[in-house]
Short mmCIF file of C-alpha atoms and ligand atoms in Angstrom, two decimals:
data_model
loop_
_atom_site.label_atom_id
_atom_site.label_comp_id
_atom_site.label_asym_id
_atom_site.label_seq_id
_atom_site.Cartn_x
_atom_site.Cartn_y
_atom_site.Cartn_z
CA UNK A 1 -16.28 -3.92 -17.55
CA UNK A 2 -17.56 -0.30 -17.19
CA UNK A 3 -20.80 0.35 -16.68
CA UNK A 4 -22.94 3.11 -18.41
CA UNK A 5 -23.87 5.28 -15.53
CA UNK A 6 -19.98 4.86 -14.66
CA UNK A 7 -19.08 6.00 -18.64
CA UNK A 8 -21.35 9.26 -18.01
CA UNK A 9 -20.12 10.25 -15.19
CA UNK A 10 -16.14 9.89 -16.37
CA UNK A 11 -16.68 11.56 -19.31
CA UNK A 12 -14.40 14.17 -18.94
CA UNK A 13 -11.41 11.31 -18.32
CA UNK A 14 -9.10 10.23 -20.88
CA UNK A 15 -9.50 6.79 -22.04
CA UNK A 16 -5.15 6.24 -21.21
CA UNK A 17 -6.86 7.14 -17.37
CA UNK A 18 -8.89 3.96 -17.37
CA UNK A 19 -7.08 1.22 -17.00
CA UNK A 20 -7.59 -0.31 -14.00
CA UNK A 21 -3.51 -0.71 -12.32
CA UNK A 22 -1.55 1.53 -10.85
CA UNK A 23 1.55 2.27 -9.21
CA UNK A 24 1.39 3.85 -6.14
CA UNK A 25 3.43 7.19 -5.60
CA UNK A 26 6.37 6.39 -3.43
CA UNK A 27 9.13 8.73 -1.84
CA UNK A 28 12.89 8.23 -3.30
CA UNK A 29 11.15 5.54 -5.30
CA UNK A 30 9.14 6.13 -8.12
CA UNK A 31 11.13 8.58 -9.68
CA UNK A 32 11.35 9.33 -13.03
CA UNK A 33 14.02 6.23 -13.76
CA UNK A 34 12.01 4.21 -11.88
CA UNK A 35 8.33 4.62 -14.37
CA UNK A 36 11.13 4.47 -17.74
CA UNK A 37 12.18 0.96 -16.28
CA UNK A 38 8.44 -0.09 -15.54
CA UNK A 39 7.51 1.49 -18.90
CA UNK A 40 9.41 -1.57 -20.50
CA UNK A 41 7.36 -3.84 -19.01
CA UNK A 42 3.81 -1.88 -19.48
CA UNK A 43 2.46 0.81 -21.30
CA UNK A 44 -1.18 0.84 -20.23
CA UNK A 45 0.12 0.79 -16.15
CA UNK A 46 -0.82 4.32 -14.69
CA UNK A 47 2.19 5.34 -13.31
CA UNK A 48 2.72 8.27 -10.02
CA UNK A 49 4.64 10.28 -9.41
CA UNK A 50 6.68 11.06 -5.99
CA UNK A 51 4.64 13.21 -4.26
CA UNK A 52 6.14 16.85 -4.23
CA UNK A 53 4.81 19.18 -2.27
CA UNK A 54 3.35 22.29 -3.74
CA UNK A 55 5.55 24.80 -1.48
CA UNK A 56 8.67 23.23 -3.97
CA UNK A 57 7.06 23.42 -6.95
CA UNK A 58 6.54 27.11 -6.47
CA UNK A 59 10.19 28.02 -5.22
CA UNK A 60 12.40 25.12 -6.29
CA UNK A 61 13.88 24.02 -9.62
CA UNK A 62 10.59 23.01 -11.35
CA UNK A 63 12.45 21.08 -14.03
CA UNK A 64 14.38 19.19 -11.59
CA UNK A 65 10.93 18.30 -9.84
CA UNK A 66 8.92 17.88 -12.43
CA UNK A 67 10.58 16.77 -15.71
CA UNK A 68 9.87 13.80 -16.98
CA UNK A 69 10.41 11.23 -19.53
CA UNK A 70 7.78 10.32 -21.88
CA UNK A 71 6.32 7.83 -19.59
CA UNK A 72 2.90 8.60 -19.89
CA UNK A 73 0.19 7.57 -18.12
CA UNK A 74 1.44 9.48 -15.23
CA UNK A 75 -0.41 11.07 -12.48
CA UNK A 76 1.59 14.03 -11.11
CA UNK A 77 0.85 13.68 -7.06
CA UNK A 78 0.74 16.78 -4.98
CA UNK A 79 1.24 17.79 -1.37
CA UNK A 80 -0.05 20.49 0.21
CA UNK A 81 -2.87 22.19 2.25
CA UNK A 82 -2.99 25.85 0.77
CA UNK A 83 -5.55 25.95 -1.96
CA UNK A 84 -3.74 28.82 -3.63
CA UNK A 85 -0.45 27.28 -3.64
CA UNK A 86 -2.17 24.07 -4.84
CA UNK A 87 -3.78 25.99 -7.56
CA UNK A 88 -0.35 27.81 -8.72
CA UNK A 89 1.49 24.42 -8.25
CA UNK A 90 -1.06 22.39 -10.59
CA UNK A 91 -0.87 25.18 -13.17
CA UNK A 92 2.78 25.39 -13.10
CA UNK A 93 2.81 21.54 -13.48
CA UNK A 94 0.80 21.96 -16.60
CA UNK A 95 3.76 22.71 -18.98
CA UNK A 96 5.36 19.32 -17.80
CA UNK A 97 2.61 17.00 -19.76
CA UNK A 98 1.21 14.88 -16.58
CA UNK A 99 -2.69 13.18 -17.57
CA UNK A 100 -3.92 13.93 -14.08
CA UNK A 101 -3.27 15.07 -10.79
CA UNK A 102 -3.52 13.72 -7.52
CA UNK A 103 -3.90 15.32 -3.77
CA UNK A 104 -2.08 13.28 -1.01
CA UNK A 105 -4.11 12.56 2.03
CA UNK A 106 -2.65 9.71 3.23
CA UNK A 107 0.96 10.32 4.25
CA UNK A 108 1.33 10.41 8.32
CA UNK A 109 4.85 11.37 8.56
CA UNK A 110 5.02 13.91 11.50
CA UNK A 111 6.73 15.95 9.05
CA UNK A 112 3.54 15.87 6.75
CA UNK A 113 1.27 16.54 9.51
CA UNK A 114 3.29 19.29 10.78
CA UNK A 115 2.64 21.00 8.18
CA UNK A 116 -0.89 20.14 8.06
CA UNK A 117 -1.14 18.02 5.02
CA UNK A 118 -0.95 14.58 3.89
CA UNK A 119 -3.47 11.99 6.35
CA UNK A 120 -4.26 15.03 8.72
CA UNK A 121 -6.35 16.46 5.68
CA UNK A 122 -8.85 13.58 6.61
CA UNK A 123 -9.83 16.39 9.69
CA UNK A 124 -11.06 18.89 7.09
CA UNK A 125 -12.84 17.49 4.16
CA UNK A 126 -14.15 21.40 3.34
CA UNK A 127 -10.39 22.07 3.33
CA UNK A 128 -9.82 18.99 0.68
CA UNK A 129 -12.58 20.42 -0.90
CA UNK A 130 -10.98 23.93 -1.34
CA UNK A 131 -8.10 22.13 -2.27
CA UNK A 132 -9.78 19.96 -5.49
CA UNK A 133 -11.34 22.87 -6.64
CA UNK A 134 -8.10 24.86 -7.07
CA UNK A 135 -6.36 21.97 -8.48
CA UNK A 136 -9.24 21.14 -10.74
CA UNK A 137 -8.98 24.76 -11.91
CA UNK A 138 -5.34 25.08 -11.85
CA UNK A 139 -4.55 22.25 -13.84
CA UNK A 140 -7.14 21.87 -15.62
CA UNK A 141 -6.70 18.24 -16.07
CA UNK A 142 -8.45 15.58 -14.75
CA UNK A 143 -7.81 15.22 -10.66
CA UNK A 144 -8.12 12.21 -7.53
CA UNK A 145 -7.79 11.90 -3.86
CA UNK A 146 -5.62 9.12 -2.43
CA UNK A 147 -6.60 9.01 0.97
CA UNK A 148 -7.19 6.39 3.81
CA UNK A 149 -10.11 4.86 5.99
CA UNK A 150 -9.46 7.22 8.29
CA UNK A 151 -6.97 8.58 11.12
CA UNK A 152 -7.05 8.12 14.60
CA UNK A 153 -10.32 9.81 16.17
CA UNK A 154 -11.77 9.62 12.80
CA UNK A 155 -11.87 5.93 12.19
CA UNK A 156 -15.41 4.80 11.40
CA UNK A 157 -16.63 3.93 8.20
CA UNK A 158 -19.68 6.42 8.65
CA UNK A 159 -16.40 9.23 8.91
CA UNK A 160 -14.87 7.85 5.90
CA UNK A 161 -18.47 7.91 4.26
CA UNK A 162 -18.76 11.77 5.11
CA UNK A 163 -15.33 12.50 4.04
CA UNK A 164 -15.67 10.67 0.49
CA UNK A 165 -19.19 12.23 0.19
CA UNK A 166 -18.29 15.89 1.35
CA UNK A 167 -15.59 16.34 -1.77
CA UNK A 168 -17.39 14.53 -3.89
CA UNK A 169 -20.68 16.58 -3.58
CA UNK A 170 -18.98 20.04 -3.10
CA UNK A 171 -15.66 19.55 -5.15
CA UNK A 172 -17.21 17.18 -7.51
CA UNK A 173 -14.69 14.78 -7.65
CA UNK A 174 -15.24 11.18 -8.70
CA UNK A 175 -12.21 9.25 -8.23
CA UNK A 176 -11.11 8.28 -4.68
CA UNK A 177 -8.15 6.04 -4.18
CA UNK A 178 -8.48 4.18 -1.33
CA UNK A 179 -5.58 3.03 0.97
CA UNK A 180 -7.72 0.26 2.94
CA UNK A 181 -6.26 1.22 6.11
CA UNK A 182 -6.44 3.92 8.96
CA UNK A 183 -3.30 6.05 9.80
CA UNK A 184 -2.86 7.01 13.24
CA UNK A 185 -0.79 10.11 13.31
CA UNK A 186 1.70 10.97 16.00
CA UNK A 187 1.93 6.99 17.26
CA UNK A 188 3.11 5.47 14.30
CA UNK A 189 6.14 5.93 11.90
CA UNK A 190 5.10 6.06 8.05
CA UNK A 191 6.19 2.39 7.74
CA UNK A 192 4.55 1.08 10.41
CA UNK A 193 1.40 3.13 9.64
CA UNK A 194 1.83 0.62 6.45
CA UNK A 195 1.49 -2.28 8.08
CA UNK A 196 0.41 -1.91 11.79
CA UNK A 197 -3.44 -0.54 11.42
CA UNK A 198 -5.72 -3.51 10.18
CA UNK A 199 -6.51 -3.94 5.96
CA UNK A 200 -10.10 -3.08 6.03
CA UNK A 201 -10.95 -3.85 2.07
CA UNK A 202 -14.61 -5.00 3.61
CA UNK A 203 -15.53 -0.63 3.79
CA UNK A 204 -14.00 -0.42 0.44
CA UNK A 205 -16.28 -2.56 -1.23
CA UNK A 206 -19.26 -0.40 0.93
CA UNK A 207 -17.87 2.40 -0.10
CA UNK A 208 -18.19 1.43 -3.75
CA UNK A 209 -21.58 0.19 -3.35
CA UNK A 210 -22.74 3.10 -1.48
CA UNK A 211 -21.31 5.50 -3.75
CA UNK A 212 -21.47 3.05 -7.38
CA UNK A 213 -21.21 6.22 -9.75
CA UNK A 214 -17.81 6.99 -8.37
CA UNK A 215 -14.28 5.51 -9.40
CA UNK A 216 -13.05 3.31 -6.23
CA UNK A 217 -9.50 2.37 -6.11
CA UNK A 218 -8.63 0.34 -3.74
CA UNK A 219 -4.72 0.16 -2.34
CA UNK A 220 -3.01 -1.53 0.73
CA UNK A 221 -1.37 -5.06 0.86
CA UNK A 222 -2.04 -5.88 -2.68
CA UNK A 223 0.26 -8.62 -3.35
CA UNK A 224 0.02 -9.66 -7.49
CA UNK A 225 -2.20 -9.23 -10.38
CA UNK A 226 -4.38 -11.83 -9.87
CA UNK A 227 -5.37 -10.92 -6.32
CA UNK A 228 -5.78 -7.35 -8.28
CA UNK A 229 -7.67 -9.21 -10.46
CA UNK A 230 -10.40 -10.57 -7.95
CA UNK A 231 -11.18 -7.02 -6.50
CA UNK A 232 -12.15 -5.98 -9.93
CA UNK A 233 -14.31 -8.78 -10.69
CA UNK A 234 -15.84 -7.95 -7.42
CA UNK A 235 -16.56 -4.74 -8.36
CA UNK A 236 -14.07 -2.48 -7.36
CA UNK A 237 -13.08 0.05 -10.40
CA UNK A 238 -9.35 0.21 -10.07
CA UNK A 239 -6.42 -1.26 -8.06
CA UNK A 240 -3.20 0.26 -6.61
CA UNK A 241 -0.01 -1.49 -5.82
CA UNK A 242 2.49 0.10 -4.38
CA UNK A 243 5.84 -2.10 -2.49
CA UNK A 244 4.95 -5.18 -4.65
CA UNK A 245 5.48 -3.45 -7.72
CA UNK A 246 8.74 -1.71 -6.10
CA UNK A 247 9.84 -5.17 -5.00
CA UNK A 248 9.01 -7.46 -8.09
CA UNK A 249 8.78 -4.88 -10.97
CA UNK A 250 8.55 -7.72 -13.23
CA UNK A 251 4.79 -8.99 -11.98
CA UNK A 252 4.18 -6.04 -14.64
CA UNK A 253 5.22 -7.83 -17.40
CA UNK A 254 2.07 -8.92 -18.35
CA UNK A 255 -0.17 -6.09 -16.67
CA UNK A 256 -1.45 -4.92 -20.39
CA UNK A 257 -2.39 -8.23 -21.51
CA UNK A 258 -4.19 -9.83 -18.63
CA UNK A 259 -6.23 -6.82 -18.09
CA UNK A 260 -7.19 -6.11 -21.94
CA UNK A 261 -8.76 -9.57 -21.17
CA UNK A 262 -6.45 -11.46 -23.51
CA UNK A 263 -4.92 -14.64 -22.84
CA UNK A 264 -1.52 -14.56 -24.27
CA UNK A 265 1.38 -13.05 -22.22
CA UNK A 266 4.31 -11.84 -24.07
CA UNK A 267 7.74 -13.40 -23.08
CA UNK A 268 10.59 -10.58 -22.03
CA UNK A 269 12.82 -9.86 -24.67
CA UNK A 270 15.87 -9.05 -22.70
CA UNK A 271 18.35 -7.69 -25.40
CA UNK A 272 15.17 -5.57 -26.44
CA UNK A 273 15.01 -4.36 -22.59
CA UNK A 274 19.12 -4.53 -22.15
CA UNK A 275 19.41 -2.37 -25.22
CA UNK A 276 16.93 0.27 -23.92
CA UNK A 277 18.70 0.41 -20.46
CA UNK A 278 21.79 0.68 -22.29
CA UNK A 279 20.79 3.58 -24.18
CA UNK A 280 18.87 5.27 -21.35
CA UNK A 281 22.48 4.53 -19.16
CA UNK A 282 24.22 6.77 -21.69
CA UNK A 283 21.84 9.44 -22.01
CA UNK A 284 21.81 10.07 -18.46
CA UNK A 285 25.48 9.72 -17.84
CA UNK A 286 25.86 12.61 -20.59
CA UNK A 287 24.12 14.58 -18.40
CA UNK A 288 25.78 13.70 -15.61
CA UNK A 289 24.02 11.66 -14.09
CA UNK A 290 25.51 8.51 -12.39
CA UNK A 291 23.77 4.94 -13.45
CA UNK A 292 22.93 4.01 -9.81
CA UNK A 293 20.58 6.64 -10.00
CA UNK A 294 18.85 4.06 -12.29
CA UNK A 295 19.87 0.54 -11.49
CA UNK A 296 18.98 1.19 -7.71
CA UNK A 297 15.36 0.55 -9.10
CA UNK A 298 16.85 -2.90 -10.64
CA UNK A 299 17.36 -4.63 -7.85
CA UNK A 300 13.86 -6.43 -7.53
CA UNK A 301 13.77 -7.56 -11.26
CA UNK A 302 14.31 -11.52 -10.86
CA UNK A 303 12.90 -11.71 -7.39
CA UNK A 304 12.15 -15.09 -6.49
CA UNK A 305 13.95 -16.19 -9.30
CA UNK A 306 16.91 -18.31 -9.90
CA UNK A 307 19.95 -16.05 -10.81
CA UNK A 308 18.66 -13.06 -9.09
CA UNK A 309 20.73 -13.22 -5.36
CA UNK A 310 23.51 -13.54 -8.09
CA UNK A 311 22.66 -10.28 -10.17
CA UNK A 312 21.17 -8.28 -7.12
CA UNK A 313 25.29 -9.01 -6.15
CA UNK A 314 26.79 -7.95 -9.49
CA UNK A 315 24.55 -4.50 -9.46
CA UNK A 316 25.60 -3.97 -5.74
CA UNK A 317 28.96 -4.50 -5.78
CA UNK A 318 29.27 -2.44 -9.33
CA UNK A 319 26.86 0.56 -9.91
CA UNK A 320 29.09 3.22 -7.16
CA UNK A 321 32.21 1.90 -8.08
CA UNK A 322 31.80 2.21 -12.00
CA UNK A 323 29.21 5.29 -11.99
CA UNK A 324 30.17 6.06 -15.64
CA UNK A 325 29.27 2.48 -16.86
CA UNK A 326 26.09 2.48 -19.37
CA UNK A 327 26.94 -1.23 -20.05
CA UNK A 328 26.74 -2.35 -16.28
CA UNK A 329 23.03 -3.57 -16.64
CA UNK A 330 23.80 -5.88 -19.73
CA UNK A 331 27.02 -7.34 -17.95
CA UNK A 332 24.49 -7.80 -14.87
CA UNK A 333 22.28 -10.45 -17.27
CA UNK A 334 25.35 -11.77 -18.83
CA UNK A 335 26.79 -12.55 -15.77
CA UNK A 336 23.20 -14.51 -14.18
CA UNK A 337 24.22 -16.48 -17.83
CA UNK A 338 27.22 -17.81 -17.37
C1 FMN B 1 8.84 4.08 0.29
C2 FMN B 1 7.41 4.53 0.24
C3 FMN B 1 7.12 5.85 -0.06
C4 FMN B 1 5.78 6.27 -0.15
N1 FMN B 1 5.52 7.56 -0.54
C5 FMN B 1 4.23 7.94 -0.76
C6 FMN B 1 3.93 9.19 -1.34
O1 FMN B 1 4.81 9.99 -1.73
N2 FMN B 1 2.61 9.52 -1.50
C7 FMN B 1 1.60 8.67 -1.14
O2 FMN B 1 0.41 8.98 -1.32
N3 FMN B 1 1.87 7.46 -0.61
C8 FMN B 1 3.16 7.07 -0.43
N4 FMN B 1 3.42 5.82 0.02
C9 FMN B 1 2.30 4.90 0.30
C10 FMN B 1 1.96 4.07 -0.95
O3 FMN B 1 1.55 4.91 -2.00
C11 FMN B 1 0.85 3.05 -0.66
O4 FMN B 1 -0.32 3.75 -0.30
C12 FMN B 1 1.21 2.10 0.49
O5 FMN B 1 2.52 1.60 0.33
C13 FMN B 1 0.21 0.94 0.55
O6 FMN B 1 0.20 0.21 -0.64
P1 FMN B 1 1.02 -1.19 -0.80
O7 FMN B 1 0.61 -2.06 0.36
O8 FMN B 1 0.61 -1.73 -2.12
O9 FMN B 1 2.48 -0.85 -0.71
C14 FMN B 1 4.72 5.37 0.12
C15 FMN B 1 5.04 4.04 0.41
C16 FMN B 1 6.36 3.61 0.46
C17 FMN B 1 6.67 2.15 0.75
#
């Protein structure tokens, strides 16, 4: 599927950084409970990280921010628009044992862009620049953009050709990920700049064709594998999903199979995954934790599917009232059984 030139110019990537699905970093939801759940359902998925900015990295509680389970492939994703914060934030994030990191310059929150990061970046590409190469350097590990079409002002595919061709000339980067969509900044909330601004996949594709020794990852209103599945055999290197996979975690199930271009698709063991959760339940509750923090992330497994307004119910009405429960995910499939 990869071609040589391709090969050459990824050298420097690990192999685990190849596959080509991901899971978009989401605020509040792909937390570290969040990629163990997925992780039951795929091992080859590359999994993100929140984003976190690099400003908390530096002065927060860096295990709080950036521990993690073993859960690898997992991009770290940082925020951020100082490149020597960025570069003390990616080295800091080196102890924690992420594969790669990312720079986020796609968020439009006014928060974001008031403090000059996130979509705005798409202004300054010699300021993304700046900001790659101190990542690169801090981290020393391999690094991405995830950025969009463009912003307001900025919206033509000959500014989204300048922008992917400034950093990757002058930071030498060579993985863009691609959210097919502008962001218009101060107009639009962050959800609506998800859904208002028209998919444009069509500059994706000329992006990848202009630029075909480059890794193109496309993202934006992917709804399933198989559409996933149809940008790759069109040429596009890698896909990103983002609310599907929050939604229907389960459409993961057979992520490793179908794209290790195998036919057979594993059924779920459920007392395999029920035992896992079970376990994972009681960890966390040793430490304190409460198991909402976890089964929040539940509540989309059997979308679609009979039994699931039934154990969506059972979670709901359960996980605050019995926070010290490891068992409550098991009684959740026993109870869709009965
Ligand atoms: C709740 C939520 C939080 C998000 N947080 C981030 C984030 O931290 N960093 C980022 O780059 N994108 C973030 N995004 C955007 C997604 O990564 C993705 O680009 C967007 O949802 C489009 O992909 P999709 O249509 O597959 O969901 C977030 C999206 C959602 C729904």
């Amino acid at each position: 599927m990869i071609g040589q030139a391709q090969l050459i110019f990824w050298i420097g990537m690990k192999e685990t950084l190849l596959f080509p699905i991901s899971i978009a970093p989401m605020m509040e939801w792909t937390d570290r409970h969040y990629r163990f759940l997925m992780r039951l359902f795929t091992k080859n998925t590359i999994l993100y990280t929140e984003m976190v900015t690099a400003d908390a990295i530096i002065r927060g509680n860096r295990d709080k921010l950036l521990g993690k389970n073993r859960d690898n492939p997992v991009v770290l994703q940082l925020g951020g628009n100082d490149p020597q914060k960025i570069f003390q934030a990616s080295k800091i994030s080196l102890d924690y044992g992420y594969d790669a990191l990312n720079l986020n310059v796609g968020c439009p929150s006014d928060r974001v862009s008031d403090g000059s990061f996130g979509a705005c970046l798409m202004n300054d590409p010699n300021r993304v620049v700046d900001l790659m190469i101190a990542m690169r350097e801090g981290g020393n590990i391999p690094v991405s953009v995830k950025h969009r079409i463009g912003i307001n002002g900025k919206e033509t595919y000959e500014d989204l050709c300048h922008f992917v061709e400034t950093i990757s000339v002058k930071a030498n980067v060579s993985h863009f990920i691609v959210h097919a969509r502008i962001a218009i900044l101060g107009g639009l909330s962050p959800a609506e700049n998800r859904s208002i601004p028209p998919l444009r996949y069509e500059d994706v594709y000329r992006l990848k064709e202009e630029f075909p020794h480059l890794r193109i990852e496309i993202n934006g209103g992917i709804r399933d594998l198989q559409q996933a599945k149809e940008f790759l055999t069109s040429g596009i290197d890698a896909v990103m999903i983002g609310r599907a996979a929050y939604e229907n975690p389960l459409l993961f199930a057979n992520a490793d199979d179908m794209f290790h271009e195998k036919d057979s698709s594993e059924n779920i063991d459920w007392n395999v995954i029920s035992d896992s959760i079970e376990k994972y339940l009681s960890d966390h509750i040793a430490n304190d934790g409460k198991v909402h923090h976890v089964l929040r992330h539940c509540m989309g497994f059997f979308h679609g599917v009979n039994g699931g307004k039934k154990f969506r119910r059972f979670l709901s009405e359960t996980m605050n009232r019995e926070p010290k429960n490891s068992k409550l995910f098991t009684q959740a499939l026993q109870f869709i059984q009965q």
